[in-house]
Structure formats: structure tokens, C-alpha cells
Amino acid sequence: MSVISGSINSCGSIAYVPQVPWILSGSLRDNILLGKGFDTRRYEEVIQACTLDVDISTMIGGDMSHIGEKGLNLSGGQRARLALARALYHDSDVYLFDDILSAVDSEVASWILEKAIMGPQMKRKTQLLSTHNLQ
């Protein structure tokens, strides 16, 4: 979106979660932390809110498993949830979600809406969610 007139001022940090997420070639944990320090409590909360805990339990090496270039070892839904987890872990002030629920089934989407997008970590945060699914 371009500014036609006037200006846009932003105070604080902004997290953008695209419909097609960018995935680092590295471990699942590296992709979530993305250089930020490891906080066990916050990490576990985010993993559960994004329903990645079940996926991690089935991976050899858990969250330290190498997920491959562009996340080739992950499904589309796992990549979307990983990108969401990264954004939540970084505790931004503003969140922009671009149709992030399109890659997951309705049950997982409901969980993510309740536990992640509308969950306790998102209190006092500004959020913009675009979606094609109106259910």
C-alpha cells in the first residue's frame, strides 16, 4: 500500500507474517528465534499456541531438526505456523497477518485464532488479519 498524501508514523516494532512464509535453512528453533535470545517459558507458550508442539514431538531431533532450504521438509501448514510462531516469539507491537490460516484445516485454524491470535500474548497488541475464509 503506498501513501498518496500525508505520512505514516510507526512507534514500536512490526511483525509481518506473509501467506507464503520465508524459511531459513536451519533448525526449527533457529527459525523461530531468528537471532533473539532463548526464553524457555515464552518459547513453549508460542510453540503450543501455534500447535507446533505435536509436530516437534514427531521430529527426530525435536525442535533442533534441520528443516531444509525454504522449509522443504515441512508442509504448507507447518511453514505457516512456524512463521506465526516466529512473529509471536519476537513480541512485536503491531502484527500484520496475510491470510495465514489458509494453509491449515478448520480445527487448527480455530485453535490458532483462540490461542495465538487472540491469546494472552497478544493483549495490548495491534493486529491486522486478512483472510479469504469468512467462517
Tab-separated table of N, CA and C in Angstrom:
chain	number	residue	atom	x	y	z
A	1	MET	N	0.855	-1.158	0.000
A	1	MET	CA	0.000	0.000	0.000
A	1	MET	C	0.907	1.229	0.000
A	2	SER	N	0.674	2.121	-0.901
A	2	SER	CA	1.501	3.325	-0.969
A	2	SER	C	0.739	4.515	-0.382
A	3	VAL	N	1.500	5.442	0.143
A	3	VAL	CA	0.927	6.655	0.719
A	3	VAL	C	0.716	7.655	-0.414
A	4	ILE	N	-0.508	8.112	-0.587
A	4	ILE	CA	-0.816	9.077	-1.646
A	4	ILE	C	-0.526	10.488	-1.158
A	5	SER	N	-0.879	10.753	0.076
A	5	SER	CA	-0.559	12.046	0.663
A	5	SER	C	-0.429	11.870	2.165
A	6	GLY	N	0.219	12.812	2.796
A	6	GLY	CA	0.416	12.719	4.236
A	6	GLY	C	1.607	11.849	4.579
A	7	SER	N	1.578	11.273	5.762
A	7	SER	CA	2.701	10.439	6.197
A	7	SER	C	2.198	9.328	7.105
A	8	ILE	N	3.036	8.351	7.280
A	8	ILE	CA	2.744	7.245	8.188
A	8	ILE	C	3.832	7.225	9.248
A	9	ASN	N	3.426	7.260	10.476
A	9	ASN	CA	4.376	7.171	11.581
A	9	ASN	C	4.125	5.883	12.335
A	10	SER	N	5.186	5.214	12.682
A	10	SER	CA	5.079	3.965	13.424
A	10	SER	C	5.929	4.071	14.673
A	11	CYS	N	5.378	3.625	15.759
A	11	CYS	CA	6.116	3.613	17.012
A	11	CYS	C	6.152	2.170	17.496
A	12	GLY	N	7.313	1.626	17.669
A	12	GLY	CA	7.423	0.241	18.100
A	12	GLY	C	7.782	-0.667	16.939
A	13	SER	N	7.710	-1.956	17.192
A	13	SER	CA	8.114	-2.941	16.185
A	13	SER	C	6.899	-3.525	15.471
A	14	ILE	N	7.121	-3.935	14.226
A	14	ILE	CA	6.061	-4.503	13.397
A	14	ILE	C	6.486	-5.887	12.936
A	15	ALA	N	5.578	-6.862	13.057
A	15	ALA	CA	5.816	-8.219	12.559
A	15	ALA	C	4.865	-8.472	11.402
A	16	TYR	N	5.409	-8.982	10.311
A	16	TYR	CA	4.606	-9.309	9.133
A	16	TYR	C	4.700	-10.805	8.895
A	17	VAL	N	3.556	-11.469	8.833
A	17	VAL	CA	3.512	-12.905	8.554
A	17	VAL	C	2.827	-13.071	7.197
A	18	PRO	N	3.618	-13.356	6.151
A	18	PRO	CA	3.054	-13.460	4.803
A	18	PRO	C	2.346	-14.784	4.564
A	19	GLN	N	1.542	-14.814	3.526
A	19	GLN	CA	0.846	-16.043	3.152
A	19	GLN	C	1.847	-17.117	2.722
A	20	VAL	N	2.922	-16.710	2.067
A	20	VAL	CA	3.999	-17.630	1.691
A	20	VAL	C	5.207	-17.238	2.537
A	21	PRO	N	5.425	-17.944	3.662
A	21	PRO	CA	6.464	-17.527	4.600
A	21	PRO	C	7.885	-17.792	4.107
A	22	TRP	N	8.787	-16.955	4.567
A	22	TRP	CA	10.212	-17.139	4.330
A	22	TRP	C	10.727	-18.070	5.426
A	23	ILE	N	11.464	-19.109	5.033
A	23	ILE	CA	12.007	-20.074	5.987
A	23	ILE	C	13.517	-20.134	5.823
A	24	LEU	N	14.222	-20.014	6.923
A	24	LEU	CA	15.677	-20.093	6.978
A	24	LEU	C	16.116	-21.548	6.882
A	25	SER	N	17.194	-21.818	6.179
A	25	SER	CA	17.758	-23.162	6.159
A	25	SER	C	18.482	-23.356	7.490
A	26	GLY	N	17.899	-24.106	8.378
A	26	GLY	CA	18.437	-24.324	9.714
A	26	GLY	C	17.442	-25.129	10.516
A	27	SER	N	17.562	-25.069	11.819
A	27	SER	CA	16.641	-25.828	12.667
A	27	SER	C	15.329	-25.068	12.840
A	28	LEU	N	14.318	-25.788	13.286
A	28	LEU	CA	13.034	-25.170	13.569
A	28	LEU	C	13.213	-24.086	14.632
A	29	ARG	N	14.006	-24.390	15.655
A	29	ARG	CA	14.247	-23.406	16.722
A	29	ARG	C	14.944	-22.166	16.174
A	30	ASP	N	15.957	-22.352	15.316
A	30	ASP	CA	16.645	-21.208	14.707
A	30	ASP	C	15.663	-20.319	13.953
A	31	ASN	N	14.704	-20.931	13.274
A	31	ASN	CA	13.721	-20.181	12.506
A	31	ASN	C	12.788	-19.377	13.395
A	32	ILE	N	12.498	-19.873	14.566
A	32	ILE	CA	11.629	-19.135	15.488
A	32	ILE	C	12.415	-18.030	16.186
A	33	LEU	N	13.590	-18.365	16.697
A	33	LEU	CA	14.386	-17.379	17.431
A	33	LEU	C	14.920	-16.281	16.517
A	34	LEU	N	15.379	-16.650	15.352
A	34	LEU	CA	15.937	-15.724	14.375
A	34	LEU	C	16.884	-14.710	15.032
A	35	GLY	N	17.803	-15.238	15.846
A	35	GLY	CA	18.816	-14.400	16.475
A	35	GLY	C	18.448	-13.849	17.838
A	36	LYS	N	17.218	-13.973	18.248
A	36	LYS	CA	16.796	-13.481	19.565
A	36	LYS	C	17.161	-14.512	20.626
A	37	GLY	N	17.442	-14.072	21.830
A	37	GLY	CA	17.797	-14.974	22.921
A	37	GLY	C	16.689	-15.974	23.237
A	38	PHE	N	17.089	-17.126	23.753
A	38	PHE	CA	16.141	-18.199	24.054
A	38	PHE	C	15.533	-18.009	25.434
A	39	ASP	N	14.209	-17.887	25.488
A	39	ASP	CA	13.443	-17.787	26.728
A	39	ASP	C	12.533	-19.017	26.760
A	40	THR	N	12.863	-19.986	27.608
A	40	THR	CA	12.165	-21.268	27.630
A	40	THR	C	10.657	-21.106	27.792
A	41	ARG	N	10.228	-20.301	28.746
A	41	ARG	CA	8.798	-20.139	29.008
A	41	ARG	C	8.084	-19.548	27.794
A	42	ARG	N	8.606	-18.481	27.263
A	42	ARG	CA	7.974	-17.830	26.102
A	42	ARG	C	7.961	-18.777	24.894
A	43	TYR	N	9.065	-19.461	24.685
A	43	TYR	CA	9.188	-20.389	23.565
A	43	TYR	C	8.122	-21.480	23.650
A	44	GLU	N	7.961	-22.081	24.816
A	44	GLU	CA	6.961	-23.143	24.999
A	44	GLU	C	5.543	-22.620	24.792
A	45	GLU	N	5.261	-21.422	25.291
A	45	GLU	CA	3.933	-20.819	25.098
A	45	GLU	C	3.629	-20.623	23.616
A	46	VAL	N	4.603	-20.115	22.890
A	46	VAL	CA	4.425	-19.853	21.460
A	46	VAL	C	4.261	-21.158	20.686
A	47	ILE	N	5.088	-22.145	20.997
A	47	ILE	CA	5.027	-23.450	20.325
A	47	ILE	C	3.634	-24.068	20.504
A	48	GLN	N	3.105	-24.010	21.720
A	48	GLN	CA	1.785	-24.582	21.986
A	48	GLN	C	0.679	-23.772	21.315
A	49	ALA	N	0.774	-22.451	21.363
A	49	ALA	CA	-0.252	-21.601	20.756
A	49	ALA	C	-0.335	-21.816	19.241
A	50	CYS	N	0.790	-22.132	18.633
A	50	CYS	CA	0.840	-22.343	17.176
A	50	CYS	C	0.734	-23.817	16.801
A	51	THR	N	0.419	-24.656	17.753
A	51	THR	CA	0.272	-26.111	17.593
A	51	THR	C	1.484	-26.776	16.945
A	52	LEU	N	2.658	-26.259	17.232
A	52	LEU	CA	3.874	-26.887	16.716
A	52	LEU	C	4.401	-27.958	17.659
A	53	ASP	N	3.879	-28.013	18.881
A	53	ASP	CA	4.363	-28.989	19.858
A	53	ASP	C	4.157	-30.423	19.380
A	54	VAL	N	3.037	-30.699	18.742
A	54	VAL	CA	2.756	-32.043	18.224
A	54	VAL	C	3.742	-32.386	17.108
A	55	ASP	N	3.976	-31.444	16.210
A	55	ASP	CA	4.919	-31.668	15.111
A	55	ASP	C	6.327	-31.917	15.641
A	56	ILE	N	6.740	-31.119	16.607
A	56	ILE	CA	8.080	-31.245	17.175
A	56	ILE	C	8.259	-32.606	17.823
A	57	SER	N	7.214	-33.111	18.480
A	57	SER	CA	7.320	-34.409	19.161
A	57	SER	C	7.541	-35.560	18.180
A	58	THR	N	7.179	-35.380	16.919
A	58	THR	CA	7.367	-36.446	15.923
A	58	THR	C	8.668	-36.299	15.132
A	59	MET	N	9.368	-35.191	15.310
A	59	MET	CA	10.610	-34.954	14.563
A	59	MET	C	11.800	-35.577	15.282
A	60	ILE	N	12.623	-36.266	14.526
A	60	ILE	CA	13.877	-36.771	15.091
A	60	ILE	C	14.734	-35.542	15.371
A	61	GLY	N	15.132	-35.363	16.610
A	61	GLY	CA	15.885	-34.178	16.989
A	61	GLY	C	15.007	-33.052	17.509
A	62	GLY	N	13.695	-33.277	17.531
A	62	GLY	CA	12.781	-32.266	18.071
A	62	GLY	C	12.907	-30.937	17.349
A	63	ASP	N	12.898	-29.857	18.114
A	63	ASP	CA	12.956	-28.526	17.509
A	63	ASP	C	14.335	-28.169	16.968
A	64	MET	N	15.324	-29.039	17.207
A	64	MET	CA	16.657	-28.823	16.650
A	64	MET	C	16.819	-29.529	15.303
A	65	SER	N	15.755	-30.150	14.810
A	65	SER	CA	15.783	-30.810	13.499
A	65	SER	C	16.003	-29.781	12.401
A	66	HIS	N	16.836	-30.155	11.439
A	66	HIS	CA	17.087	-29.298	10.279
A	66	HIS	C	15.872	-29.391	9.356
A	67	ILE	N	15.315	-28.249	9.004
A	67	ILE	CA	14.086	-28.277	8.206
A	67	ILE	C	14.320	-28.030	6.723
A	68	GLY	N	15.548	-27.834	6.325
A	68	GLY	CA	15.859	-27.747	4.905
A	68	GLY	C	15.650	-26.380	4.296
A	69	GLU	N	16.241	-26.220	3.124
A	69	GLU	CA	16.149	-24.981	2.366
A	69	GLU	C	14.690	-24.628	2.089
A	70	LYS	N	14.288	-23.423	2.456
A	70	LYS	CA	12.919	-22.910	2.261
A	70	LYS	C	11.858	-23.774	2.941
A	71	GLY	N	12.258	-24.571	3.932
A	71	GLY	CA	11.299	-25.396	4.659
A	71	GLY	C	10.764	-26.556	3.856
A	72	LEU	N	11.576	-27.092	2.940
A	72	LEU	CA	11.111	-28.175	2.068
A	72	LEU	C	10.665	-29.409	2.830
A	73	ASN	N	11.174	-29.609	4.049
A	73	ASN	CA	10.784	-30.765	4.855
A	73	ASN	C	9.486	-30.533	5.622
A	74	LEU	N	8.865	-29.376	5.441
A	74	LEU	CA	7.638	-29.036	6.167
A	74	LEU	C	6.460	-28.918	5.206
A	75	SER	N	5.269	-29.197	5.716
A	75	SER	CA	4.053	-28.978	4.927
A	75	SER	C	3.759	-27.478	4.878
A	76	GLY	N	2.833	-27.084	4.026
A	76	GLY	CA	2.438	-25.681	3.950
A	76	GLY	C	1.884	-25.166	5.269
A	77	GLY	N	1.094	-25.994	5.945
A	77	GLY	CA	0.544	-25.610	7.242
A	77	GLY	C	1.621	-25.457	8.301
A	78	GLN	N	2.612	-26.345	8.288
A	78	GLN	CA	3.716	-26.244	9.242
A	78	GLN	C	4.534	-24.984	8.985
A	79	ARG	N	4.776	-24.656	7.723
A	79	ARG	CA	5.521	-23.433	7.396
A	79	ARG	C	4.756	-22.197	7.877
A	80	ALA	N	3.442	-22.187	7.679
A	80	ALA	CA	2.627	-21.050	8.123
A	80	ALA	C	2.674	-20.910	9.641
A	81	ARG	N	2.559	-22.031	10.343
A	81	ARG	CA	2.581	-21.987	11.812
A	81	ARG	C	3.957	-21.618	12.341
A	82	LEU	N	5.009	-22.020	11.631
A	82	LEU	CA	6.370	-21.639	12.004
A	82	LEU	C	6.561	-20.130	11.866
A	83	ALA	N	6.088	-19.562	10.770
A	83	ALA	CA	6.195	-18.116	10.568
A	83	ALA	C	5.399	-17.352	11.628
A	84	LEU	N	4.237	-17.864	11.983
A	84	LEU	CA	3.437	-17.249	13.042
A	84	LEU	C	4.170	-17.331	14.378
A	85	ALA	N	4.751	-18.486	14.672
A	85	ALA	CA	5.499	-18.660	15.926
A	85	ALA	C	6.664	-17.678	16.000
A	86	ARG	N	7.358	-17.484	14.904
A	86	ARG	CA	8.475	-16.524	14.863
A	86	ARG	C	7.981	-15.129	15.226
A	87	ALA	N	6.879	-14.718	14.618
A	87	ALA	CA	6.336	-13.386	14.885
A	87	ALA	C	5.921	-13.241	16.346
A	88	LEU	N	5.227	-14.239	16.882
A	88	LEU	CA	4.778	-14.172	18.279
A	88	LEU	C	5.953	-14.161	19.243
A	89	TYR	N	6.963	-14.968	18.960
A	89	TYR	CA	8.120	-15.050	19.861
A	89	TYR	C	8.823	-13.696	19.969
A	90	HIS	N	8.836	-12.948	18.893
A	90	HIS	CA	9.559	-11.672	18.883
A	90	HIS	C	8.786	-10.534	19.542
A	91	ASP	N	7.558	-10.805	19.981
A	91	ASP	CA	6.798	-9.878	20.823
A	91	ASP	C	6.753	-8.453	20.257
A	92	SER	N	6.266	-8.333	19.041
A	92	SER	CA	6.165	-7.020	18.391
A	92	SER	C	4.968	-6.243	18.926
A	93	ASP	N	4.895	-4.988	18.537
A	93	ASP	CA	3.780	-4.136	18.948
A	93	ASP	C	2.617	-4.205	17.960
A	94	VAL	N	2.948	-4.413	16.685
A	94	VAL	CA	1.952	-4.463	15.618
A	94	VAL	C	2.171	-5.746	14.820
A	95	TYR	N	1.069	-6.443	14.502
A	95	TYR	CA	1.134	-7.691	13.734
A	95	TYR	C	0.288	-7.564	12.479
A	96	LEU	N	0.873	-7.925	11.342
A	96	LEU	CA	0.173	-7.953	10.066
A	96	LEU	C	0.151	-9.398	9.590
A	97	PHE	N	-1.032	-10.001	9.540
A	97	PHE	CA	-1.191	-11.405	9.156
A	97	PHE	C	-1.852	-11.475	7.781
A	98	ASP	N	-1.129	-12.005	6.796
A	98	ASP	CA	-1.643	-12.095	5.433
A	98	ASP	C	-2.164	-13.499	5.149
A	99	ASP	N	-3.436	-13.715	5.381
A	99	ASP	CA	-4.120	-14.977	5.086
A	99	ASP	C	-3.359	-16.191	5.620
A	100	ILE	N	-2.902	-16.105	6.854
A	100	ILE	CA	-2.060	-17.160	7.430
A	100	ILE	C	-2.824	-18.438	7.753
A	101	LEU	N	-4.147	-18.370	7.791
A	101	LEU	CA	-4.931	-19.558	8.134
A	101	LEU	C	-5.321	-20.392	6.915
A	102	SER	N	-4.994	-19.926	5.724
A	102	SER	CA	-5.396	-20.646	4.507
A	102	SER	C	-4.676	-21.984	4.350
A	103	ALA	N	-3.529	-22.151	4.984
A	103	ALA	CA	-2.743	-23.382	4.822
A	103	ALA	C	-3.055	-24.441	5.876
A	104	VAL	N	-3.990	-24.139	6.795
A	104	VAL	CA	-4.306	-25.094	7.867
A	104	VAL	C	-5.784	-25.478	7.810
A	105	ASP	N	-6.119	-26.626	8.403
A	105	ASP	CA	-7.522	-27.051	8.410
A	105	ASP	C	-8.320	-26.233	9.424
A	106	SER	N	-9.634	-26.387	9.407
A	106	SER	CA	-10.504	-25.548	10.241
A	106	SER	C	-10.277	-25.756	11.735
A	107	GLU	N	-9.962	-26.978	12.145
A	107	GLU	CA	-9.710	-27.249	13.561
A	107	GLU	C	-8.448	-26.530	14.039
A	108	VAL	N	-7.392	-26.618	13.263
A	108	VAL	CA	-6.139	-25.937	13.609
A	108	VAL	C	-6.333	-24.424	13.542
A	109	ALA	N	-7.069	-23.952	12.546
A	109	ALA	CA	-7.335	-22.515	12.425
A	109	ALA	C	-8.067	-21.986	13.656
A	110	SER	N	-9.044	-22.730	14.152
A	110	SER	CA	-9.774	-22.319	15.361
A	110	SER	C	-8.845	-22.247	16.563
A	111	TRP	N	-7.973	-23.248	16.695
A	111	TRP	CA	-7.010	-23.272	17.803
A	111	TRP	C	-6.088	-22.052	17.716
A	112	ILE	N	-5.550	-21.800	16.530
A	112	ILE	CA	-4.625	-20.678	16.344
A	112	ILE	C	-5.318	-19.349	16.634
A	113	LEU	N	-6.549	-19.190	16.173
A	113	LEU	CA	-7.288	-17.957	16.466
A	113	LEU	C	-7.454	-17.754	17.964
A	114	GLU	N	-7.851	-18.826	18.659
A	114	GLU	CA	-8.102	-18.723	20.098
A	114	GLU	C	-6.821	-18.575	20.912
A	115	LYS	N	-5.829	-19.405	20.643
A	115	LYS	CA	-4.639	-19.474	21.495
A	115	LYS	C	-3.503	-18.547	21.074
A	116	ALA	N	-3.404	-18.257	19.775
A	116	ALA	CA	-2.288	-17.434	19.297
A	116	ALA	C	-2.738	-16.013	18.979
A	117	ILE	N	-3.621	-15.875	18.010
A	117	ILE	CA	-4.006	-14.542	17.548
A	117	ILE	C	-4.805	-13.775	18.601
A	118	MET	N	-5.680	-14.466	19.328
A	118	MET	CA	-6.460	-13.807	20.376
A	118	MET	C	-6.004	-14.239	21.772
A	119	GLY	N	-4.860	-14.883	21.845
A	119	GLY	CA	-4.351	-15.411	23.106
A	119	GLY	C	-3.738	-14.354	24.009
A	120	PRO	N	-3.294	-14.779	25.190
A	120	PRO	CA	-2.777	-13.845	26.188
A	120	PRO	C	-1.530	-13.072	25.752
A	121	GLN	N	-0.696	-13.661	24.869
A	121	GLN	CA	0.498	-12.936	24.429
A	121	GLN	C	0.157	-11.749	23.533
A	122	MET	N	-1.079	-11.706	23.035
A	122	MET	CA	-1.465	-10.656	22.092
A	122	MET	C	-2.257	-9.516	22.733
A	123	LYS	N	-2.404	-9.545	24.036
A	123	LYS	CA	-3.090	-8.444	24.710
A	123	LYS	C	-2.282	-7.163	24.518
A	124	ARG	N	-2.999	-6.088	24.290
A	124	ARG	CA	-2.408	-4.766	24.082
A	124	ARG	C	-1.532	-4.704	22.824
A	125	LYS	N	-1.855	-5.530	21.839
A	125	LYS	CA	-1.135	-5.533	20.564
A	125	LYS	C	-2.104	-5.115	19.463
A	126	THR	N	-1.605	-4.439	18.466
A	126	THR	CA	-2.405	-4.084	17.303
A	126	THR	C	-2.243	-5.195	16.273
A	127	GLN	N	-3.380	-5.663	15.724
A	127	GLN	CA	-3.341	-6.760	14.762
A	127	GLN	C	-4.210	-6.436	13.561
A	128	LEU	N	-3.726	-6.842	12.395
A	128	LEU	CA	-4.498	-6.749	11.166
A	128	LEU	C	-4.420	-8.112	10.501
A	129	LEU	N	-5.574	-8.756	10.337
A	129	LEU	CA	-5.643	-10.099	9.763
A	129	LEU	C	-6.444	-10.046	8.471
A	130	SER	N	-5.806	-10.419	7.367
A	130	SER	CA	-6.546	-10.540	6.106
A	130	SER	C	-6.795	-12.022	5.861
A	131	THR	N	-7.967	-12.341	5.325
A	131	THR	CA	-8.300	-13.740	5.072
A	131	THR	C	-9.311	-13.839	3.935
A	132	HIS	N	-9.309	-14.992	3.280
A	132	HIS	CA	-10.317	-15.291	2.270
A	132	HIS	C	-11.433	-16.138	2.873
A	133	ASN	N	-11.198	-16.680	4.052
A	133	ASN	CA	-12.144	-17.574	4.709
A	133	ASN	C	-12.963	-16.785	5.722
A	134	LEU	N	-14.248	-16.674	5.505
A	134	LEU	CA	-15.101	-15.886	6.392
A	134	LEU	C	-15.766	-16.712	7.484
A	135	GLN	N	-15.440	-17.998	7.598
A	135	GLN	CA	-16.062	-18.845	8.621
A	135	GLN	C	-15.354	-18.722	9.932
